[in-house]
Amino acid sequence: MADVMPGIMANEKRMNVGTDSEDSGSDAMPSIDPEAERRLRRKCDFHIIPVLFVLYILSFLDRINIGNARIQGLEADLKMRGNDYNVALLIFFVPYILLEVPSNILLKRIKPSTYLSSLITLWGIITVCEGVTQSYAGLIICRLFLGIFEAGVFPGEDIKVRGAKPDADRDRLYISDQHVLQAARISTEMVCVLQLCFSRMHWLRCKVWVATKAGDGNGFHMYEAPDDHQLIVVNRIFIIEGLITVLFGITSKFLIPDWPEQARFLTQEEKALTKRRLLHDVGGAQMNSLNKYSLKIIMTDWKIWTGTTIYLCVAISSYSTAFFIPTILTKFGYSSVLAQVNTIPIYVVATVVTLSCAWLSDRLRHRYGFTIAGVVLATIGYLMLIKQGGKKGGLPRGVRLLACYFVVVGVYIVQPITIVWLANNMGGHYKRAFGSAMQIGLGNIGGIIGSTIYMTKEAPRYFSGYGTAMGTLIFAGVLSTGFFLGLRAENRKRDRGERNHRFEQSKELLENMGDDHPDFRFTL
């Protein structure tokens, strides 16, 4: 832990370094009232985080509800065979990956309230269409368009949160913001499970009602419902959730705040204070012009490529867990309803642990140790699943369920930290915009891989699925170690003044080099 302190001290020192946009930068930036700063931070969080919390719930809910619909009879209803389900999952990620960087560029030119609310409404309409489609081809088309409209959501809200927070604020609080969004993702699973359980009970009530109307007078005997009743349940999953998303999309135009200088909830004094905080903190680490010089810095930054690869490895476990946990639990011997119910405590525990790690990571201003802890925990879970044995003579069902706890909790500790850790170590708008989109966009190739590793023919043991997820997660841990060591070495070089020669660059280059600026210090 002692190795973390130089970076912390450097970050604290950097908070006192500023540049004046009106002169050569030699004059000191006016001091900021700490109490006014706290009030402003609370006000921004109050107006930004709750809306994005709901946005991410709906985004992930509409993306992964297909996993719960599967065990309710989706494959039989649409006459899907073999690995058709896997194809329906991975087709989503093709436009989702390709369109994230262009989407972030558009976000710079269009008001976030207009852009994000339009995306929400459109993908909500597509989700409704998933509920009315009567063919596998229709499902594929819907998943394709869902990927198109959801492509800009997560990197867009990522940029939105960071656009109102200076670097030091991100070191202390941004990890909590991201874990709130990650908690929304966990809550999404819980909401999906609860709604599906409700749909199941409502389907049973439909059977009683039909039996009563068609009965012989007693009105209370049961009979086997035809297949189309199950289809009604599957359709309801998509239609109800899609309509909720459309309603929120329309109203979110008036709820999503724009950039600080455009935010209606800030007074002119607060807008000026926000601008001063951003300039006061960055210590010259700006990148507000996109040109050949800044593009070269972005594309050759080892941190972005390492952070992207780490996220890709973790995303394999994250997405495969979201898509296949209900199916895996049915292979343990649970019914479809009990499989969904048993996921609830898994995600409750994951929520508590994830938010606890967020708080502790903020207090310590440290990321690496928590990343490794999550990797180790999830790896233990995967080893238990690989060695579970058959239903007879293998691990007890309770132990197998415990392994799922380890996997989900471990993965959900790691994933938000990988996103925030890279964000902490990028300076300047365009550096963060491109870096975030590249990490989320290219990293979501892990979603394509995760969609294919649990093959139907390997049920119920899924050796390829468990083995691939575990191996890539261990590789993520190895890369995280290299990331930590590289950042620590660079901080020490800057502390020794080995990067001060960059001050000799022209003012134009010096003010557009992002985190290459000698005053910038990296978060470990």
Short mmCIF file of C-alpha atoms in Angstrom, two decimals:
data_model
loop_
_atom_site.label_atom_id
_atom_site.label_comp_id
_atom_site.label_asym_id
_atom_site.label_seq_id
_atom_site.Cartn_x
_atom_site.Cartn_y
_atom_site.Cartn_z
CA MET A 1 0.00 0.00 0.00
CA ALA A 2 2.96 2.28 0.54
CA ASP A 3 3.55 2.34 -3.20
CA VAL A 4 0.17 3.97 -3.63
CA MET A 5 1.11 7.03 -1.57
CA PRO A 6 3.39 8.81 -4.09
CA GLY A 7 0.56 8.83 -6.63
CA ILE A 8 -1.90 10.06 -4.02
CA MET A 9 0.41 12.86 -2.92
CA ALA A 10 1.01 13.79 -6.55
CA ASN A 11 -2.73 13.93 -7.19
CA GLU A 12 -3.19 16.17 -4.17
CA LYS A 13 -0.34 18.38 -5.37
CA ARG A 14 -1.81 18.51 -8.86
CA MET A 15 -5.05 19.92 -7.46
CA ASN A 16 -3.15 23.11 -6.69
CA VAL A 17 -1.81 23.50 -10.24
CA GLY A 18 -3.91 25.52 -12.69
CA THR A 19 -3.76 27.38 -15.94
CA ASP A 20 -5.37 30.70 -16.75
CA SER A 21 -7.17 30.71 -20.08
CA GLU A 22 -6.64 34.44 -20.39
CA ASP A 23 -2.88 34.58 -20.07
CA SER A 24 0.23 32.51 -20.33
CA GLY A 25 -0.75 30.44 -17.34
CA SER A 26 1.66 31.95 -14.85
CA ASP A 27 -0.99 33.53 -12.65
CA ALA A 28 -2.50 31.42 -9.93
CA MET A 29 -6.06 30.26 -10.26
CA PRO A 30 -8.40 31.90 -7.71
CA SER A 31 -9.10 29.65 -4.73
CA ILE A 32 -12.37 27.73 -4.60
CA ASP A 33 -14.65 27.85 -1.57
CA PRO A 34 -14.78 24.23 -0.27
CA GLU A 35 -18.34 24.59 1.03
CA ALA A 36 -19.59 26.00 -2.29
CA GLU A 37 -17.79 23.17 -4.07
CA ARG A 38 -19.49 20.53 -1.89
CA ARG A 39 -22.90 22.07 -2.52
CA LEU A 40 -22.26 22.13 -6.26
CA ARG A 41 -21.07 18.52 -6.28
CA ARG A 42 -24.16 17.35 -4.39
CA LYS A 43 -26.43 19.31 -6.71
CA CYS A 44 -24.83 17.84 -9.83
CA ASP A 45 -25.01 14.31 -8.43
CA PHE A 46 -28.66 14.81 -7.48
CA HIS A 47 -29.63 15.84 -11.01
CA ILE A 48 -27.36 13.48 -12.98
CA ILE A 49 -26.97 10.14 -11.20
CA PRO A 50 -30.65 9.16 -10.58
CA VAL A 51 -31.62 9.69 -14.22
CA LEU A 52 -28.63 7.75 -15.53
CA PHE A 53 -29.34 5.07 -12.92
CA VAL A 54 -32.80 4.46 -14.41
CA LEU A 55 -31.42 4.77 -17.94
CA TYR A 56 -28.90 2.02 -17.33
CA ILE A 57 -31.49 -0.21 -15.65
CA LEU A 58 -33.67 -0.02 -18.76
CA SER A 59 -30.72 -0.38 -21.12
CA PHE A 60 -29.42 -3.56 -19.56
CA LEU A 61 -32.91 -4.90 -18.88
CA ASP A 62 -33.94 -4.69 -22.53
CA ARG A 63 -30.60 -6.16 -23.57
CA ILE A 64 -30.58 -9.28 -21.40
CA ASN A 65 -34.27 -10.07 -20.87
CA ILE A 66 -33.91 -12.59 -23.69
CA GLY A 67 -32.05 -14.85 -21.24
CA ASN A 68 -35.07 -15.09 -18.95
CA ALA A 69 -37.46 -15.36 -21.89
CA ARG A 70 -35.46 -18.38 -23.06
CA ILE A 71 -36.35 -20.54 -20.06
CA GLN A 72 -39.98 -19.40 -20.40
CA GLY A 73 -40.24 -21.04 -23.82
CA LEU A 74 -38.81 -18.53 -26.32
CA GLU A 75 -36.92 -21.17 -28.33
CA ALA A 76 -39.94 -23.42 -28.71
CA ASP A 77 -42.24 -20.52 -29.62
CA LEU A 78 -39.97 -19.28 -32.42
CA LYS A 79 -38.91 -22.79 -33.48
CA MET A 80 -35.25 -22.12 -32.68
CA ARG A 81 -32.80 -25.03 -32.94
CA GLY A 82 -29.19 -25.78 -32.01
CA ASN A 83 -27.20 -22.60 -31.43
CA ASP A 84 -29.87 -20.21 -32.79
CA TYR A 85 -30.10 -18.63 -29.34
CA ASN A 86 -26.36 -17.90 -29.34
CA VAL A 87 -26.64 -16.23 -32.75
CA ALA A 88 -29.50 -14.04 -31.48
CA LEU A 89 -27.26 -12.93 -28.64
CA LEU A 90 -24.13 -12.13 -30.63
CA ILE A 91 -25.90 -10.27 -33.48
CA PHE A 92 -26.66 -7.50 -30.98
CA PHE A 93 -22.96 -6.76 -30.47
CA VAL A 94 -22.02 -6.16 -34.12
CA PRO A 95 -23.57 -2.65 -34.42
CA TYR A 96 -23.13 -2.09 -30.68
CA ILE A 97 -19.36 -2.29 -31.09
CA LEU A 98 -19.02 -0.51 -34.44
CA LEU A 99 -21.14 2.53 -33.58
CA GLU A 100 -19.90 3.53 -30.13
CA VAL A 101 -17.04 5.81 -31.24
CA PRO A 102 -19.16 7.63 -33.89
CA SER A 103 -21.88 7.98 -31.27
CA ASN A 104 -19.53 9.73 -28.83
CA ILE A 105 -18.51 12.18 -31.56
CA LEU A 106 -22.18 12.98 -32.21
CA LEU A 107 -22.72 13.51 -28.48
CA LYS A 108 -20.24 16.37 -28.59
CA ARG A 109 -22.42 18.10 -31.22
CA ILE A 110 -25.93 17.26 -29.99
CA LYS A 111 -27.45 18.06 -26.61
CA PRO A 112 -27.29 14.96 -24.36
CA SER A 113 -30.95 15.40 -23.40
CA THR A 114 -32.01 15.21 -27.05
CA TYR A 115 -29.59 12.51 -28.15
CA LEU A 116 -29.94 10.08 -25.24
CA SER A 117 -33.72 10.46 -24.95
CA SER A 118 -34.07 9.67 -28.67
CA LEU A 119 -31.98 6.52 -28.30
CA ILE A 120 -34.02 5.40 -25.28
CA THR A 121 -37.33 5.83 -27.09
CA LEU A 122 -36.14 4.03 -30.22
CA TRP A 123 -34.72 0.99 -28.46
CA GLY A 124 -37.91 0.80 -26.36
CA ILE A 125 -39.92 0.56 -29.59
CA ILE A 126 -37.59 -2.22 -30.79
CA THR A 127 -38.11 -4.11 -27.52
CA VAL A 128 -41.87 -3.97 -28.08
CA CYS A 129 -41.28 -5.33 -31.57
CA GLU A 130 -39.43 -8.28 -30.03
CA GLY A 131 -42.66 -9.09 -28.21
CA VAL A 132 -44.82 -9.12 -31.34
CA THR A 133 -42.47 -10.89 -33.74
CA GLN A 134 -43.62 -14.35 -34.76
CA SER A 135 -40.41 -15.68 -36.31
CA TYR A 136 -36.74 -16.25 -35.56
CA ALA A 137 -35.79 -13.93 -38.43
CA GLY A 138 -37.86 -11.17 -36.86
CA LEU A 139 -36.05 -11.69 -33.56
CA ILE A 140 -32.65 -11.38 -35.29
CA ILE A 141 -33.68 -8.10 -36.96
CA CYS A 142 -34.92 -6.71 -33.66
CA ARG A 143 -31.68 -7.65 -31.87
CA LEU A 144 -29.68 -5.97 -34.65
CA PHE A 145 -31.58 -2.69 -34.32
CA LEU A 146 -31.43 -2.92 -30.53
CA GLY A 147 -27.63 -2.93 -30.83
CA ILE A 148 -27.75 0.12 -33.11
CA PHE A 149 -29.79 2.24 -30.71
CA GLU A 150 -28.08 1.09 -27.50
CA ALA A 151 -24.57 1.67 -28.90
CA GLY A 152 -24.30 5.25 -27.66
CA VAL A 153 -25.88 4.83 -24.25
CA PHE A 154 -23.18 3.58 -21.90
CA PRO A 155 -20.20 5.54 -23.30
CA GLY A 156 -22.53 8.53 -23.64
CA GLU A 157 -23.57 8.50 -19.99
CA ASP A 158 -19.96 7.74 -19.06
CA ILE A 159 -18.85 10.94 -20.81
CA LYS A 160 -21.86 12.76 -19.34
CA VAL A 161 -20.87 11.99 -15.76
CA ARG A 162 -17.19 12.82 -16.29
CA GLY A 163 -18.00 16.02 -18.15
CA ALA A 164 -19.20 17.58 -14.90
CA LYS A 165 -16.38 16.29 -12.67
CA PRO A 166 -12.74 17.33 -12.50
CA ASP A 167 -10.00 14.71 -12.22
CA ALA A 168 -9.56 14.91 -8.47
CA ASP A 169 -13.31 14.58 -8.03
CA ARG A 170 -13.23 11.48 -10.21
CA ASP A 171 -10.48 10.01 -8.04
CA ARG A 172 -12.68 10.37 -4.99
CA LEU A 173 -16.22 10.00 -6.30
CA TYR A 174 -16.36 8.79 -9.86
CA ILE A 175 -15.75 5.20 -8.87
CA SER A 176 -18.88 5.45 -6.71
CA ASP A 177 -20.86 6.84 -9.63
CA GLN A 178 -19.77 3.93 -11.79
CA HIS A 179 -20.61 1.43 -9.09
CA VAL A 180 -24.05 3.00 -8.81
CA LEU A 181 -24.47 2.32 -12.51
CA GLN A 182 -23.09 -1.17 -11.98
CA ALA A 183 -25.55 -1.62 -9.12
CA ALA A 184 -28.24 -0.60 -11.60
CA ARG A 185 -27.04 -3.42 -13.81
CA ILE A 186 -27.31 -5.86 -10.92
CA SER A 187 -30.72 -4.44 -10.02
CA THR A 188 -31.73 -4.97 -13.63
CA GLU A 189 -31.33 -8.70 -13.22
CA MET A 190 -33.41 -8.60 -10.07
CA VAL A 191 -36.16 -6.56 -11.72
CA CYS A 192 -36.17 -8.94 -14.69
CA VAL A 193 -36.44 -11.97 -12.42
CA LEU A 194 -39.26 -10.49 -10.35
CA GLN A 195 -41.25 -9.49 -13.41
CA LEU A 196 -40.86 -12.90 -14.97
CA CYS A 197 -42.04 -14.54 -11.76
CA PHE A 198 -45.06 -12.23 -11.79
CA SER A 199 -45.70 -13.11 -15.43
CA ARG A 200 -45.57 -16.78 -14.55
CA MET A 201 -48.14 -16.37 -11.79
CA HIS A 202 -50.34 -14.28 -14.06
CA TRP A 203 -50.17 -17.06 -16.67
CA LEU A 204 -51.44 -19.54 -14.05
CA ARG A 205 -54.34 -17.22 -13.28
CA CYS A 206 -55.13 -17.09 -17.00
CA LYS A 207 -55.35 -20.89 -17.02
CA VAL A 208 -57.82 -20.87 -14.14
CA TRP A 209 -59.95 -18.21 -15.87
CA VAL A 210 -60.03 -20.11 -19.16
CA ALA A 211 -60.87 -23.34 -17.36
CA THR A 212 -63.71 -21.62 -15.53
CA LYS A 213 -65.26 -20.27 -18.74
CA ALA A 214 -64.90 -23.60 -20.54
CA GLY A 215 -65.69 -25.86 -17.60
CA ASP A 216 -68.69 -28.05 -16.98
CA GLY A 217 -70.21 -25.81 -14.34
CA ASN A 218 -67.92 -26.40 -11.39
CA GLY A 219 -65.46 -23.92 -12.85
CA PHE A 220 -62.48 -24.77 -10.71
CA HIS A 221 -60.82 -27.79 -12.30
CA MET A 222 -57.53 -27.31 -14.14
CA TYR A 223 -56.49 -28.54 -17.54
CA GLU A 224 -53.29 -28.40 -19.63
CA ALA A 225 -53.12 -24.99 -21.30
CA PRO A 226 -52.23 -24.88 -25.00
CA ASP A 227 -48.80 -23.68 -26.12
CA ASP A 228 -50.00 -20.21 -27.10
CA HIS A 229 -50.50 -19.34 -23.42
CA GLN A 230 -46.75 -19.71 -22.93
CA LEU A 231 -46.24 -17.49 -25.97
CA ILE A 232 -48.37 -14.84 -24.29
CA VAL A 233 -46.00 -14.88 -21.31
CA VAL A 234 -42.90 -14.48 -23.49
CA ASN A 235 -44.52 -11.66 -25.46
CA ARG A 236 -45.53 -9.89 -22.28
CA ILE A 237 -41.92 -9.85 -21.07
CA PHE A 238 -40.79 -7.80 -24.07
CA ILE A 239 -43.91 -5.67 -24.57
CA ILE A 240 -44.30 -4.43 -20.99
CA GLU A 241 -40.60 -3.68 -20.56
CA GLY A 242 -40.47 -1.98 -23.97
CA LEU A 243 -43.44 0.26 -23.20
CA ILE A 244 -41.86 1.31 -19.90
CA THR A 245 -38.68 2.23 -21.79
CA VAL A 246 -40.61 4.25 -24.39
CA LEU A 247 -42.42 6.17 -21.64
CA PHE A 248 -39.14 6.95 -19.87
CA GLY A 249 -37.50 7.91 -23.17
CA ILE A 250 -40.14 10.54 -23.86
CA THR A 251 -40.00 12.03 -20.37
CA SER A 252 -36.19 11.82 -20.15
CA LYS A 253 -35.88 14.68 -22.64
CA PHE A 254 -36.87 16.92 -19.74
CA LEU A 255 -34.91 14.97 -17.09
CA ILE A 256 -31.45 14.44 -18.59
CA PRO A 257 -29.27 17.51 -17.92
CA ASP A 258 -27.06 18.87 -20.67
CA TRP A 259 -23.42 19.99 -20.35
CA PRO A 260 -22.63 22.14 -17.30
CA GLU A 261 -22.68 25.38 -19.31
CA GLN A 262 -26.13 24.40 -20.65
CA ALA A 263 -27.62 22.84 -17.51
CA ARG A 264 -30.87 24.49 -16.52
CA PHE A 265 -30.53 23.50 -12.86
CA LEU A 266 -27.30 25.48 -12.40
CA THR A 267 -27.17 29.20 -11.75
CA GLN A 268 -24.70 31.38 -13.63
CA GLU A 269 -22.47 31.45 -10.54
CA GLU A 270 -22.54 27.65 -10.32
CA LYS A 271 -21.73 27.27 -14.01
CA ALA A 272 -18.74 29.54 -13.55
CA LEU A 273 -17.65 27.55 -10.50
CA THR A 274 -17.94 24.29 -12.45
CA LYS A 275 -15.69 25.67 -15.18
CA ARG A 276 -13.18 26.90 -12.61
CA ARG A 277 -13.12 23.50 -10.90
CA LEU A 278 -12.36 21.74 -14.18
CA LEU A 279 -9.59 24.18 -15.06
CA HIS A 280 -8.26 24.28 -11.50
CA ASP A 281 -7.86 20.52 -11.33
CA VAL A 282 -6.49 19.31 -14.63
CA GLY A 283 -3.08 20.89 -14.25
CA GLY A 284 -2.79 21.41 -18.00
CA ALA A 285 -4.11 17.95 -18.86
CA GLN A 286 -6.51 19.14 -21.55
CA MET A 287 -7.39 17.89 -25.01
CA ASN A 288 -10.12 20.06 -26.45
CA SER A 289 -8.88 20.08 -30.06
CA LEU A 290 -9.00 17.03 -32.31
CA ASN A 291 -6.13 17.04 -34.82
CA LYS A 292 -3.34 14.76 -36.06
CA TYR A 293 -1.28 15.44 -32.96
CA SER A 294 -4.06 14.54 -30.51
CA LEU A 295 -5.16 11.53 -32.57
CA LYS A 296 -1.61 10.18 -32.51
CA ILE A 297 -1.51 10.56 -28.73
CA ILE A 298 -4.82 8.73 -28.42
CA MET A 299 -4.09 5.86 -30.79
CA THR A 300 -0.59 5.19 -29.43
CA ASP A 301 -1.53 5.28 -25.75
CA TRP A 302 -0.69 1.90 -24.24
CA LYS A 303 -3.09 2.57 -21.36
CA ILE A 304 -6.14 2.65 -23.64
CA TRP A 305 -5.24 -0.61 -25.37
CA THR A 306 -4.40 -2.35 -22.10
CA GLY A 307 -7.56 -1.09 -20.40
CA THR A 308 -9.62 -2.17 -23.40
CA THR A 309 -8.17 -5.69 -23.37
CA ILE A 310 -8.78 -6.01 -19.63
CA TYR A 311 -12.40 -4.96 -20.11
CA LEU A 312 -12.82 -7.38 -23.02
CA CYS A 313 -11.62 -10.29 -20.89
CA VAL A 314 -13.94 -9.34 -18.03
CA ALA A 315 -16.90 -8.73 -20.38
CA ILE A 316 -16.77 -12.37 -21.49
CA SER A 317 -17.67 -13.45 -17.96
CA SER A 318 -20.04 -10.55 -17.37
CA TYR A 319 -22.22 -11.05 -20.45
CA SER A 320 -22.15 -14.83 -20.39
CA THR A 321 -23.27 -14.71 -16.76
CA ALA A 322 -26.15 -12.34 -17.54
CA PHE A 323 -27.32 -14.38 -20.53
CA PHE A 324 -26.86 -17.91 -19.16
CA ILE A 325 -27.20 -17.90 -15.36
CA PRO A 326 -30.95 -18.77 -15.56
CA THR A 327 -30.14 -21.66 -17.93
CA ILE A 328 -27.22 -22.86 -15.76
CA LEU A 329 -29.47 -22.99 -12.69
CA THR A 330 -32.03 -25.10 -14.52
CA LYS A 331 -29.22 -27.58 -15.22
CA PHE A 332 -28.70 -27.85 -11.46
CA GLY A 333 -32.21 -29.29 -11.29
CA TYR A 334 -34.28 -26.18 -10.54
CA SER A 335 -37.51 -25.48 -12.39
CA SER A 336 -37.65 -22.38 -14.59
CA VAL A 337 -39.42 -20.36 -11.87
CA LEU A 338 -37.12 -21.53 -9.06
CA ALA A 339 -34.08 -20.87 -11.25
CA GLN A 340 -35.16 -17.25 -11.60
CA VAL A 341 -36.05 -16.91 -7.92
CA ASN A 342 -32.65 -18.28 -6.87
CA THR A 343 -30.84 -15.60 -8.86
CA ILE A 344 -32.36 -12.89 -6.62
CA PRO A 345 -30.15 -13.47 -3.55
CA ILE A 346 -27.10 -13.84 -5.82
CA TYR A 347 -27.54 -10.31 -7.14
CA VAL A 348 -28.53 -8.91 -3.73
CA VAL A 349 -25.20 -10.11 -2.33
CA ALA A 350 -23.37 -8.86 -5.42
CA THR A 351 -24.97 -5.41 -4.99
CA VAL A 352 -23.90 -5.10 -1.36
CA VAL A 353 -20.34 -6.30 -2.01
CA THR A 354 -19.91 -4.13 -5.12
CA LEU A 355 -21.03 -0.93 -3.41
CA SER A 356 -18.90 -1.74 -0.37
CA CYS A 357 -15.86 -2.13 -2.61
CA ALA A 358 -16.75 1.17 -4.30
CA TRP A 359 -16.77 2.98 -0.98
CA LEU A 360 -13.52 1.40 0.18
CA SER A 361 -11.81 1.99 -3.17
CA ASP A 362 -12.76 5.66 -2.92
CA ARG A 363 -11.42 5.91 0.60
CA LEU A 364 -8.09 4.37 -0.39
CA ARG A 365 -8.00 5.89 -3.90
CA HIS A 366 -6.73 2.55 -5.08
CA ARG A 367 -8.00 0.23 -7.85
CA TYR A 368 -5.53 -2.59 -8.46
CA GLY A 369 -6.03 -4.55 -5.22
CA PHE A 370 -9.81 -4.69 -5.69
CA THR A 371 -9.39 -5.88 -9.28
CA ILE A 372 -7.22 -8.80 -8.20
CA ALA A 373 -9.58 -9.67 -5.33
CA GLY A 374 -12.52 -9.93 -7.76
CA VAL A 375 -10.51 -12.04 -10.20
CA VAL A 376 -9.48 -14.48 -7.47
CA LEU A 377 -13.03 -14.82 -6.13
CA ALA A 378 -14.56 -15.47 -9.56
CA THR A 379 -11.78 -17.91 -10.45
CA ILE A 380 -12.58 -19.99 -7.36
CA GLY A 381 -16.21 -20.09 -8.48
CA TYR A 382 -15.33 -21.23 -12.00
CA LEU A 383 -13.04 -23.96 -10.62
CA MET A 384 -15.92 -25.25 -8.50
CA LEU A 385 -18.24 -25.32 -11.53
CA ILE A 386 -15.66 -27.10 -13.69
CA LYS A 387 -15.18 -29.75 -10.98
CA GLN A 388 -18.87 -30.04 -10.07
CA GLY A 389 -19.26 -33.58 -11.48
CA GLY A 390 -22.54 -35.18 -12.49
CA LYS A 391 -25.86 -34.87 -10.69
CA LYS A 392 -25.11 -38.15 -8.93
CA GLY A 393 -21.83 -38.28 -7.04
CA GLY A 394 -20.86 -34.68 -7.83
CA LEU A 395 -20.91 -31.55 -5.71
CA PRO A 396 -24.14 -30.90 -3.79
CA ARG A 397 -26.54 -28.50 -5.47
CA GLY A 398 -26.02 -25.95 -2.70
CA VAL A 399 -22.26 -25.90 -3.34
CA ARG A 400 -22.85 -25.39 -7.07
CA LEU A 401 -25.13 -22.50 -6.26
CA LEU A 402 -22.41 -21.06 -4.00
CA ALA A 403 -20.03 -21.21 -6.95
CA CYS A 404 -22.44 -18.98 -8.90
CA TYR A 405 -22.32 -16.48 -6.03
CA PHE A 406 -18.51 -16.39 -6.25
CA VAL A 407 -18.57 -15.89 -10.03
CA VAL A 408 -21.18 -13.13 -10.08
CA VAL A 409 -19.79 -11.21 -7.11
CA GLY A 410 -16.20 -11.47 -8.35
CA VAL A 411 -17.01 -10.36 -11.89
CA TYR A 412 -19.15 -7.44 -10.73
CA ILE A 413 -16.36 -6.21 -8.47
CA VAL A 414 -13.91 -6.19 -11.37
CA GLN A 415 -15.92 -4.83 -14.30
CA PRO A 416 -16.77 -1.30 -13.07
CA ILE A 417 -13.27 -0.83 -11.68
CA THR A 418 -11.72 -1.62 -15.08
CA ILE A 419 -13.86 1.13 -16.63
CA VAL A 420 -13.21 3.71 -13.93
CA TRP A 421 -9.52 2.89 -13.60
CA LEU A 422 -8.87 3.76 -17.23
CA ALA A 423 -11.11 6.85 -17.02
CA ASN A 424 -9.13 8.10 -14.00
CA ASN A 425 -5.96 7.93 -16.08
CA MET A 426 -7.07 9.82 -19.19
CA GLY A 427 -6.89 13.63 -19.38
CA GLY A 428 -8.77 15.89 -21.77
CA HIS A 429 -12.21 15.70 -23.40
CA TYR A 430 -11.28 13.99 -26.65
CA LYS A 431 -8.87 11.62 -24.92
CA ARG A 432 -11.62 10.50 -22.58
CA ALA A 433 -14.27 10.43 -25.31
CA PHE A 434 -12.22 8.25 -27.65
CA GLY A 435 -10.69 6.19 -24.85
CA SER A 436 -14.03 5.44 -23.23
CA ALA A 437 -15.70 4.53 -26.52
CA MET A 438 -12.76 2.36 -27.57
CA GLN A 439 -12.74 0.53 -24.26
CA ILE A 440 -16.48 -0.08 -24.17
CA GLY A 441 -16.83 -0.61 -27.93
CA LEU A 442 -13.89 -2.93 -28.60
CA GLY A 443 -14.19 -4.43 -25.13
CA ASN A 444 -17.72 -5.52 -25.91
CA ILE A 445 -16.27 -8.01 -28.36
CA GLY A 446 -16.25 -9.96 -25.13
CA GLY A 447 -20.03 -9.97 -25.43
CA ILE A 448 -19.77 -11.77 -28.76
CA ILE A 449 -17.43 -14.34 -27.26
CA GLY A 450 -19.55 -14.69 -24.13
CA SER A 451 -22.63 -15.29 -26.28
CA THR A 452 -21.08 -18.37 -27.89
CA ILE A 453 -19.08 -20.18 -25.20
CA TYR A 454 -22.05 -21.94 -23.51
CA MET A 455 -23.00 -24.41 -26.22
CA THR A 456 -26.21 -26.42 -26.03
CA LYS A 457 -24.44 -29.70 -26.83
CA GLU A 458 -22.23 -29.31 -23.72
CA ALA A 459 -25.11 -28.94 -21.27
CA PRO A 460 -25.21 -29.40 -18.34
CA ARG A 461 -21.43 -29.25 -17.64
CA TYR A 462 -20.46 -26.43 -20.06
CA PHE A 463 -16.72 -27.11 -19.88
CA SER A 464 -15.92 -24.70 -22.74
CA GLY A 465 -17.98 -21.93 -21.16
CA TYR A 466 -16.53 -22.17 -17.67
CA GLY A 467 -12.99 -22.76 -18.92
CA THR A 468 -12.99 -19.86 -21.39
CA ALA A 469 -14.47 -17.42 -18.89
CA MET A 470 -12.00 -18.44 -16.19
CA GLY A 471 -8.96 -18.31 -18.49
CA THR A 472 -9.74 -14.85 -19.85
CA LEU A 473 -10.47 -13.55 -16.35
CA ILE A 474 -7.07 -14.75 -15.14
CA PHE A 475 -5.49 -13.03 -18.16
CA ALA A 476 -7.29 -9.84 -17.13
CA GLY A 477 -5.64 -10.14 -13.74
CA VAL A 478 -2.21 -10.49 -15.35
CA LEU A 479 -2.80 -7.42 -17.54
CA SER A 480 -4.03 -5.45 -14.53
CA THR A 481 -0.77 -6.20 -12.79
CA GLY A 482 1.15 -4.84 -15.79
CA PHE A 483 -1.15 -1.80 -15.89
CA PHE A 484 -0.48 -1.08 -12.22
CA LEU A 485 3.29 -1.46 -12.55
CA GLY A 486 3.40 0.73 -15.67
CA LEU A 487 1.41 3.55 -14.07
CA ARG A 488 3.51 3.43 -10.91
CA ALA A 489 6.73 3.62 -12.92
CA GLU A 490 5.45 6.61 -14.93
CA ASN A 491 4.38 8.47 -11.78
CA ARG A 492 7.86 8.01 -10.33
CA LYS A 493 9.46 9.36 -13.52
CA ARG A 494 7.29 12.46 -13.37
CA ASP A 495 8.03 12.92 -9.67
CA ARG A 496 11.73 12.90 -10.55
CA GLY A 497 11.15 15.50 -13.29
CA GLU A 498 12.00 13.14 -16.17
CA ARG A 499 9.02 14.41 -18.21
CA ASN A 500 9.62 18.13 -17.61
CA HIS A 501 11.17 18.52 -21.06
CA ARG A 502 7.60 18.52 -22.39
CA PHE A 503 7.18 22.00 -20.93
CA GLU A 504 9.42 23.18 -23.79
CA GLN A 505 6.67 22.35 -26.30
CA SER A 506 4.63 25.19 -27.78
CA LYS A 507 1.66 26.41 -25.77
CA GLU A 508 -0.73 24.94 -28.35
CA LEU A 509 0.76 21.46 -27.99
CA LEU A 510 1.23 21.66 -24.24
CA GLU A 511 -2.43 22.51 -23.72
CA ASN A 512 -3.63 19.67 -25.94
CA MET A 513 -1.52 16.70 -24.83
CA GLY A 514 -4.01 15.33 -22.30
CA ASP A 515 -2.54 13.11 -19.61
CA ASP A 516 0.90 13.30 -21.28
CA HIS A 517 1.18 16.67 -19.53
CA PRO A 518 4.00 16.45 -16.93
CA ASP A 519 1.73 17.68 -14.12
CA PHE A 520 -0.73 14.80 -14.54
CA ARG A 521 -0.47 11.89 -12.07
CA PHE A 522 -2.00 8.48 -12.54
CA THR A 523 -4.34 6.61 -10.20
CA LEU A 524 -3.10 3.23 -9.04
#
